[in-house]
PDB file of C-alpha atoms and ligand atoms in Angstrom:
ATOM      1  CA  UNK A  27      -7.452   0.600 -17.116  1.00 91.00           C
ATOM      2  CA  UNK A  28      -4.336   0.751 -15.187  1.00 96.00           C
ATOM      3  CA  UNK A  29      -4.096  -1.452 -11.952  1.00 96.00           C
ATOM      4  CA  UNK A  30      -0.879   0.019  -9.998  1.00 98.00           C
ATOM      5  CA  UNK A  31       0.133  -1.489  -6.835  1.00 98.00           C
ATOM      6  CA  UNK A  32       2.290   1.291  -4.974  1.00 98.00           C
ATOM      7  CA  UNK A  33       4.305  -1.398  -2.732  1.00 98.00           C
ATOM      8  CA  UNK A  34       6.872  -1.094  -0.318  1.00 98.00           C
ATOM      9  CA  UNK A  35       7.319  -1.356   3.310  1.00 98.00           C
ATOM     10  CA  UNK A  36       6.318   1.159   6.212  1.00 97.00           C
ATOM     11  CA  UNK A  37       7.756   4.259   5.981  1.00 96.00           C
ATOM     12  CA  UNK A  38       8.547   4.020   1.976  1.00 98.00           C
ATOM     13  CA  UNK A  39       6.665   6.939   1.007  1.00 96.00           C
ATOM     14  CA  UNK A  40       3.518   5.010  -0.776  1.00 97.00           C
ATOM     15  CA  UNK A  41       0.907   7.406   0.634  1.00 95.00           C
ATOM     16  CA  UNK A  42       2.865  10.393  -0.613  1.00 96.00           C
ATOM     17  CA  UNK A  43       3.530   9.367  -3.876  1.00 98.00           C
ATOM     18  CA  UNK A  44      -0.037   8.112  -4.384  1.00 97.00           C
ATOM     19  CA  UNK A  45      -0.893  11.492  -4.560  1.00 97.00           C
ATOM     20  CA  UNK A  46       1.558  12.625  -7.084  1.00 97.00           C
ATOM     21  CA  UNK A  47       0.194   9.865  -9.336  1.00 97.00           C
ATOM     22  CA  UNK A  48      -3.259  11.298  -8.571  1.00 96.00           C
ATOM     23  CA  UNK A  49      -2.605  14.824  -9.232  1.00 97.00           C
ATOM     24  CA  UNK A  50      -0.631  13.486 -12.520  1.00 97.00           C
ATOM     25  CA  UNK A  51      -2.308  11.341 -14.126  1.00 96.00           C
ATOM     26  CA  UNK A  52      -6.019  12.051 -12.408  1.00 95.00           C
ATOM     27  CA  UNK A  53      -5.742   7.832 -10.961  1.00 95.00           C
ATOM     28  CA  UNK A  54      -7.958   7.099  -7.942  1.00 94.00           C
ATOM     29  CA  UNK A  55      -6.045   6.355  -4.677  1.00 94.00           C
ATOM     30  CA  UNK A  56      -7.766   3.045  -2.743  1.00 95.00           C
ATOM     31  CA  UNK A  57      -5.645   3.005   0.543  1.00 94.00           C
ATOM     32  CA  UNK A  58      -6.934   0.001   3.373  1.00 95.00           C
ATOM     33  CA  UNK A  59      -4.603   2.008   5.979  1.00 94.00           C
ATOM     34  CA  UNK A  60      -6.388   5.741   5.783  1.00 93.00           C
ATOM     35  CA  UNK A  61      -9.615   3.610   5.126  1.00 94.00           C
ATOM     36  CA  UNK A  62      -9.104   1.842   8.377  1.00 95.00           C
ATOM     37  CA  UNK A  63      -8.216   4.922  10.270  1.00 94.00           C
ATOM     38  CA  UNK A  64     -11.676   6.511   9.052  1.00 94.00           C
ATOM     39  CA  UNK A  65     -13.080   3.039  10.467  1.00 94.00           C
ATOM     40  CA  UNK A  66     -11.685   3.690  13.445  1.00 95.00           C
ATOM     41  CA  UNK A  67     -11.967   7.572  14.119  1.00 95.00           C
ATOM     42  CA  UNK A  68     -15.834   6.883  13.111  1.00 96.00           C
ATOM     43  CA  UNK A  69     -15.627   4.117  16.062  1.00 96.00           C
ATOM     44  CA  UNK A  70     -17.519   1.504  13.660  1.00 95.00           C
ATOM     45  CA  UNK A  71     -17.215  -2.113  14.847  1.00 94.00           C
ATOM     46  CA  UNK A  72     -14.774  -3.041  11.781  1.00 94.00           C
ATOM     47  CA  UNK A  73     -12.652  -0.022  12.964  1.00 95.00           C
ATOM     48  CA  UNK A  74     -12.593  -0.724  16.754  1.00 95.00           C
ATOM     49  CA  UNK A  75     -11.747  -4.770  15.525  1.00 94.00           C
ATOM     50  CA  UNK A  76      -9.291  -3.309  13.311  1.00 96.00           C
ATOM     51  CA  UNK A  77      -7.737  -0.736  16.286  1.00 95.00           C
ATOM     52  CA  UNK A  78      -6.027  -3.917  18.179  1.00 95.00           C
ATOM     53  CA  UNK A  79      -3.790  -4.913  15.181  1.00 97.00           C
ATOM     54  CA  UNK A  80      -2.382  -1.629  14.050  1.00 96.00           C
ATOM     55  CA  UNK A  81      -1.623  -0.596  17.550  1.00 94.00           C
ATOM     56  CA  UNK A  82       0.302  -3.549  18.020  1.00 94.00           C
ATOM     57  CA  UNK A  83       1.599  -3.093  14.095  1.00 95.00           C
ATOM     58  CA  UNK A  84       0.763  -6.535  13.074  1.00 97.00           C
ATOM     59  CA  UNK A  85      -1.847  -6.959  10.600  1.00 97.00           C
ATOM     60  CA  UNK A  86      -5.772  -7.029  10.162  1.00 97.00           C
ATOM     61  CA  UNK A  87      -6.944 -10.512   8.677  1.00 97.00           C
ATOM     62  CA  UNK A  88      -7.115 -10.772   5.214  1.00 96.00           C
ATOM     63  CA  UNK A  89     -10.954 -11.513   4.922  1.00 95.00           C
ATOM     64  CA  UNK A  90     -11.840  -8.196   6.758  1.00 95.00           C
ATOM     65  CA  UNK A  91      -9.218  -5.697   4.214  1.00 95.00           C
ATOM     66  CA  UNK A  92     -10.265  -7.932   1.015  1.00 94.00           C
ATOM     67  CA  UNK A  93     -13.849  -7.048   1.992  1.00 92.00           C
ATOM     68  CA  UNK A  94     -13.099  -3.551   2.011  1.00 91.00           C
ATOM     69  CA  UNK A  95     -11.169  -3.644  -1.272  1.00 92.00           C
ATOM     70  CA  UNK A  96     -13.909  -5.814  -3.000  1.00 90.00           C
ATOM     71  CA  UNK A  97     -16.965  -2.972  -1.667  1.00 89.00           C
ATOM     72  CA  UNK A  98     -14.669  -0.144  -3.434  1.00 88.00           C
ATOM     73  CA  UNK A  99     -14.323  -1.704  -6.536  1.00 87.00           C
ATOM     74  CA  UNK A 100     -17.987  -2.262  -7.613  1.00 85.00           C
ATOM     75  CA  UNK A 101     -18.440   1.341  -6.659  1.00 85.00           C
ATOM     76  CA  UNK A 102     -15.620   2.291  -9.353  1.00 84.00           C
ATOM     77  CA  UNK A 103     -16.620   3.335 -12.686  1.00 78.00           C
ATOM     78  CA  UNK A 104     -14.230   4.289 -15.972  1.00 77.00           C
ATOM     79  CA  UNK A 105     -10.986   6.246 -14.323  1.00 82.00           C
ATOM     80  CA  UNK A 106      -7.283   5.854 -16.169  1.00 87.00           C
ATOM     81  CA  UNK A 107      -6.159   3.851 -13.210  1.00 92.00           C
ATOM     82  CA  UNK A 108      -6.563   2.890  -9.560  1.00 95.00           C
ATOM     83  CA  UNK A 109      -3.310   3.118  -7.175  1.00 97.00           C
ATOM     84  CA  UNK A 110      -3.199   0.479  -4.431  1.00 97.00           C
ATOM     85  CA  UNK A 111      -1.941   1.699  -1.224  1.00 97.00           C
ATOM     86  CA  UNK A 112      -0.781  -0.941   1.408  1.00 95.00           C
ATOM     87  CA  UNK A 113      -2.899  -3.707  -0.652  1.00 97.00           C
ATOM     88  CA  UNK A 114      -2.375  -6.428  -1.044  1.00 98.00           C
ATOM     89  CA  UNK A 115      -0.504  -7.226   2.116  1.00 97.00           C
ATOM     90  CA  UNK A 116      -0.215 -10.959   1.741  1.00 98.00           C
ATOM     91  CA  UNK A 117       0.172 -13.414  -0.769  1.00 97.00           C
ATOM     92  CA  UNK A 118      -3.286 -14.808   0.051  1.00 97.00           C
ATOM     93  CA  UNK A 119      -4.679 -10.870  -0.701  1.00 97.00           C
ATOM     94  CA  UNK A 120      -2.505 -10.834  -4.134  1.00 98.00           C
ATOM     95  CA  UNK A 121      -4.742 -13.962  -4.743  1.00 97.00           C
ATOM     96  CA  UNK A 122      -7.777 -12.453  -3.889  1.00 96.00           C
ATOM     97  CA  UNK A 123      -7.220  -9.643  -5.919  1.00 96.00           C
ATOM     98  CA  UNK A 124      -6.381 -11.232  -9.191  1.00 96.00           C
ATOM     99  CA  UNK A 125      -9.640 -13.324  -8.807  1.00 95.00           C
ATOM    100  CA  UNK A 126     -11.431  -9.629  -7.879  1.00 93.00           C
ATOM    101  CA  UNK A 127      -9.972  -8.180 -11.019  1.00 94.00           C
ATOM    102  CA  UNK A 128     -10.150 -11.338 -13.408  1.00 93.00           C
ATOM    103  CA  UNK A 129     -13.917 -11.581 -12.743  1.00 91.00           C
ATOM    104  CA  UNK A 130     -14.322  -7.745 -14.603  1.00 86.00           C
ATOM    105  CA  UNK A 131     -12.116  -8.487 -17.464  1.00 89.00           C
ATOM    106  CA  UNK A 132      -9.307  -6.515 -15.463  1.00 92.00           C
ATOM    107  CA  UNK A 133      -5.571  -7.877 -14.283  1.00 95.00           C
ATOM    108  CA  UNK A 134      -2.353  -5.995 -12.366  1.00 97.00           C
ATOM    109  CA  UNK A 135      -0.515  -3.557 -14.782  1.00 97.00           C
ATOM    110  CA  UNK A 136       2.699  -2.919 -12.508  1.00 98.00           C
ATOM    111  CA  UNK A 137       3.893  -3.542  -8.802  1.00 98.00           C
ATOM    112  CA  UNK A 138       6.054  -0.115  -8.287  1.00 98.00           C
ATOM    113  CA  UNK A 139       7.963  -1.246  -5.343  1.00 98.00           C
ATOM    114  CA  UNK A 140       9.448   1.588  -3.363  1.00 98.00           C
ATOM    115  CA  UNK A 141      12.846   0.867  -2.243  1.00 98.00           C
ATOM    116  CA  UNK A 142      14.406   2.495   0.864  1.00 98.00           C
ATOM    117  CA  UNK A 143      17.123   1.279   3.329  1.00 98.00           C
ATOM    118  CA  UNK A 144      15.712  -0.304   6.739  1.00 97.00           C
ATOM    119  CA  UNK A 145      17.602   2.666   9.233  1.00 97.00           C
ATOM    120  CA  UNK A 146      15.591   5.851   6.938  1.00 97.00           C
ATOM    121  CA  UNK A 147      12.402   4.215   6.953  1.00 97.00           C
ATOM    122  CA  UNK A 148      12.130   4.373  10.947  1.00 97.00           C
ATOM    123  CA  UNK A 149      14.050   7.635  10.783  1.00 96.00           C
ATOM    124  CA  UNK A 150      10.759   8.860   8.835  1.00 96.00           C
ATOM    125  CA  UNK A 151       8.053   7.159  10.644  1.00 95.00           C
ATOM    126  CA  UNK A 152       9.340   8.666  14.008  1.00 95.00           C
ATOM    127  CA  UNK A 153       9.355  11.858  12.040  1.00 94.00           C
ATOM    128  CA  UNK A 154       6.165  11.271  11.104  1.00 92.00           C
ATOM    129  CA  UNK A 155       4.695  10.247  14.171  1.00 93.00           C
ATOM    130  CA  UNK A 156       5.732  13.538  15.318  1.00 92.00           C
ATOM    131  CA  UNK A 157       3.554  15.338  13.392  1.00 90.00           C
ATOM    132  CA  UNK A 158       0.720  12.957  12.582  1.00 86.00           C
ATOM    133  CA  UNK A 159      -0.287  11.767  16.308  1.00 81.00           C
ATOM    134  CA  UNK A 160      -0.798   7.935  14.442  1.00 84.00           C
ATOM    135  CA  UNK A 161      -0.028   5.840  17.872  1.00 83.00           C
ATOM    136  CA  UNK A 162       1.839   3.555  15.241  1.00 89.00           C
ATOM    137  CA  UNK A 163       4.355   5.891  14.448  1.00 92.00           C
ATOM    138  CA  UNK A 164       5.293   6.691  17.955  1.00 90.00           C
ATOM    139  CA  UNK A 165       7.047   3.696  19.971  1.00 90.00           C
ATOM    140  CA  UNK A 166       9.809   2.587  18.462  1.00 93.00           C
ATOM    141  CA  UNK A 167       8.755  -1.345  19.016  1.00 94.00           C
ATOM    142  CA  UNK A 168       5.991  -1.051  17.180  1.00 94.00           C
ATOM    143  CA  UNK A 169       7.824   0.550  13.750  1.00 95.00           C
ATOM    144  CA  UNK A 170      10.678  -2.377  14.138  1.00 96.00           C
ATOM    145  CA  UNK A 171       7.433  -4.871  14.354  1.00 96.00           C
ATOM    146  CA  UNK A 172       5.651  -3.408  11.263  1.00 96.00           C
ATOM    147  CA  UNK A 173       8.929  -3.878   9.286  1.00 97.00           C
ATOM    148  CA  UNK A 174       9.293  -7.331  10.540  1.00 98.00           C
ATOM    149  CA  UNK A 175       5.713  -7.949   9.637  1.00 98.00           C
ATOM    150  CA  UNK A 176       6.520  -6.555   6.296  1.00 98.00           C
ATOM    151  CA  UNK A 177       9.401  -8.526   5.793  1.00 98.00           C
ATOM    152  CA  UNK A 178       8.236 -11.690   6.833  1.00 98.00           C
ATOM    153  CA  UNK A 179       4.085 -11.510   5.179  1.00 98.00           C
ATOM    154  CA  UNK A 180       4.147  -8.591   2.446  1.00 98.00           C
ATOM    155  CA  UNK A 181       7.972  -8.750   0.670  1.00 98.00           C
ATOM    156  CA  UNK A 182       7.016 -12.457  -0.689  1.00 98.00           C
ATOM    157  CA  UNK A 183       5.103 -10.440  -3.243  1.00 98.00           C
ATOM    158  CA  UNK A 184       8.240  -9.421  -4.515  1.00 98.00           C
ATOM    159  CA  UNK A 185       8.287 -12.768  -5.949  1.00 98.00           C
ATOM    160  CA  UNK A 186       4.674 -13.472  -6.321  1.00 98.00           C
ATOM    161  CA  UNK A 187       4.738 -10.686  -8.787  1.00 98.00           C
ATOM    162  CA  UNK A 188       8.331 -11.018 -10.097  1.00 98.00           C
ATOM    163  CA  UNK A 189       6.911 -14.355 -11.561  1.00 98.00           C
ATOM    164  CA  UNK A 190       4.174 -12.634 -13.398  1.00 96.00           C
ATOM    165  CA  UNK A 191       6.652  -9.891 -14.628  1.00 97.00           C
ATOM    166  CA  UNK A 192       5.342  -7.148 -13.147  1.00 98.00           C
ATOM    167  CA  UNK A 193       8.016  -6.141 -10.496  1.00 98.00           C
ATOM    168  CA  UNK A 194       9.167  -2.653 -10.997  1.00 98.00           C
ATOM    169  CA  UNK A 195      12.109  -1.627  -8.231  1.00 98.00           C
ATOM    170  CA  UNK A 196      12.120   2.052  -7.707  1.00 98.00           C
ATOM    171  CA  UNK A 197      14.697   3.744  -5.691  1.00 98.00           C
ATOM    172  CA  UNK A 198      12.563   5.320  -3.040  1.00 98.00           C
ATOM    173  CA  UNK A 199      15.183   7.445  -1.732  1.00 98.00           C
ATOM    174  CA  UNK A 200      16.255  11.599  -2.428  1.00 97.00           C
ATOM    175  CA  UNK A 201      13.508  14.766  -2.342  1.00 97.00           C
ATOM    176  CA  UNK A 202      10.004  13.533  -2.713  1.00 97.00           C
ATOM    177  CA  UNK A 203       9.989  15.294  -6.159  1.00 98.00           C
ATOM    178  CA  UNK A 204      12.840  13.145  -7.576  1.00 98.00           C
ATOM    179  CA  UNK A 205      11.320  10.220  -6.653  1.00 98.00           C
ATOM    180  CA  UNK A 206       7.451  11.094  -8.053  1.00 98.00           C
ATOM    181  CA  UNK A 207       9.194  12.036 -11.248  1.00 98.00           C
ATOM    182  CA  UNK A 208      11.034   8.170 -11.191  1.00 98.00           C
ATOM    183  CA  UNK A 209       7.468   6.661 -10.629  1.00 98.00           C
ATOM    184  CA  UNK A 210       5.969   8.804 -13.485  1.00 98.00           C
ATOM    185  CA  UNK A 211       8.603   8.128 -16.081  1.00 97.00           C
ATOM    186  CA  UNK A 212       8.032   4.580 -15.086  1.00 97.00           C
ATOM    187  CA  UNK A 213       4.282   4.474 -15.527  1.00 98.00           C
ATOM    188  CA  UNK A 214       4.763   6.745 -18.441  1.00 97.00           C
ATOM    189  CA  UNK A 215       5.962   4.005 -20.183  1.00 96.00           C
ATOM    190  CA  UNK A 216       3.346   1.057 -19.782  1.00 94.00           C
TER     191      UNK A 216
HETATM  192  O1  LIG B   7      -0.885   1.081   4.966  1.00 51.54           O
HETATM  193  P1  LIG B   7      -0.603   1.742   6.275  1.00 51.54           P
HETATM  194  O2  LIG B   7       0.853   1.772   6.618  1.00 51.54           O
HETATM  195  O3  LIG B   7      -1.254   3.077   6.395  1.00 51.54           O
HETATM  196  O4  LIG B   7      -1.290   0.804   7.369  1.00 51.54           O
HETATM  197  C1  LIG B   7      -1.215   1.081   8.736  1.00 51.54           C
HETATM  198  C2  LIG B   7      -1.563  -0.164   9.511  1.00 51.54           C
HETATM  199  O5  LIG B   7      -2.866  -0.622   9.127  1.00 51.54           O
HETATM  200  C3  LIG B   7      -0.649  -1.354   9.262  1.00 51.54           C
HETATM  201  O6  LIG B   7       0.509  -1.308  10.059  1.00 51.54           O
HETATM  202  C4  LIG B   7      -1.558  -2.503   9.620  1.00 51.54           C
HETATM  203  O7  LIG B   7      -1.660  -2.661  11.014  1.00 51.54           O
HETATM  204  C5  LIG B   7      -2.900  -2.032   9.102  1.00 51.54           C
HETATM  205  N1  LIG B   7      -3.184  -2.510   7.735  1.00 51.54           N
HETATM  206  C6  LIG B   7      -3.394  -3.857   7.525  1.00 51.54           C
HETATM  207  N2  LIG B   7      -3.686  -4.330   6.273  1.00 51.54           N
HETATM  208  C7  LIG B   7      -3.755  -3.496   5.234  1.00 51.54           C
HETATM  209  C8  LIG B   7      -3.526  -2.114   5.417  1.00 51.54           C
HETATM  210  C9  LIG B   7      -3.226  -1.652   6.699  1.00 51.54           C
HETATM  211  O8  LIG B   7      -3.324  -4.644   8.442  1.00 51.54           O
HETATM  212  N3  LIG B   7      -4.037  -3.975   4.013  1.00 51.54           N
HETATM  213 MG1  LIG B   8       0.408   4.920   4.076  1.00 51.54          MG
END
């Protein structure tokens, strides 16, 4: 089974494109950011916990996402592939996950890293925030702090993965179309 990690930092397009891999190649889409939100609008404990840290666009602790991951995975049967969106975050999540997928005789395929230049990525999430009403997408502070956070907790699994040679760079930039058809030539071929 394929075990795609859609990776890049706010505002690269991962959510998008997780849906053209869907439609594609019928892959289920796990993403810990619209699970969180459904946390939240549903005003459970975990979501209202979880509410502090992406207002302020740093990020929820590790134990409470890998939890989430972990509970979605037993439920998954035979599909072609899963898509991570916006997991792992960390280092100490990438860890977590290998163990996760290790124990069921599973591993990481590919990191597809999304790759788009720091002044287009707020550009979009202001754009965004326009239309989605997501309070993180709204004040400028908080975008420059999620790529900061990015930058300084989530882009050291560049390496982390690099290592393992599974780093794939995709240029994350153009129509939405050109760069699905990048990601699918890409996946095409593992
Ligand atoms: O992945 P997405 O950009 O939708 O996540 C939105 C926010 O949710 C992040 O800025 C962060 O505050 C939180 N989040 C997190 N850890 C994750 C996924 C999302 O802290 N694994
Ligand atoms: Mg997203």
């Amino acid at each position: 089974m394929l075990q795609l990690i859609l990776f890049g930092p706010p505002g690269a397009g991962k959510g998008t494109q997780a849906q053209a891999l869907v439609e594609h190649f019928k892959f289920v889409h796990l993403s810990t950011g619209d699970l969180l939100r459904a946390e939240i609008a549903a005003q459970t404990a975990l979501g209202l916990e979880a509410k502090r840290f992406i207002d302020a666009g740093e990020l929820v602790p590790d134990e409470t996402v890998i939890g989430m991951i972990r509970i979605l995975l037993d439920r998954i049967d035979t599909v072609p592939g899963v898509i991570y969106d916006g997991f792992p975050r960390t280092v100490a999540q990438a860890k977590e996950l290998d163990k996760m997928l290790t124990s069921c005789k599973e591993g990481i395929t590919a990191l597809l890293s999304l790759e788009v230049p720091h002044d287009e990525l707020v550009k979009r999430l202001l754009l965004r925030g326009e239309s989605s009403g997501r309070t993180d997408d709204t004040d400028i502070a908080t975008i420059e702090n999620r790529i900061s956070v990015y930058e300084a907790k989530t882009q050291p699994l560049i390496d982390y993965y690099t290592q393992l040679g599974k780093y794939h760079p995709i240029a994350g930039v153009g129509t939405i179309q050109e760069i699905s058809q990048r990601l699918i030539s890409d996946v095409d071929k593992l």
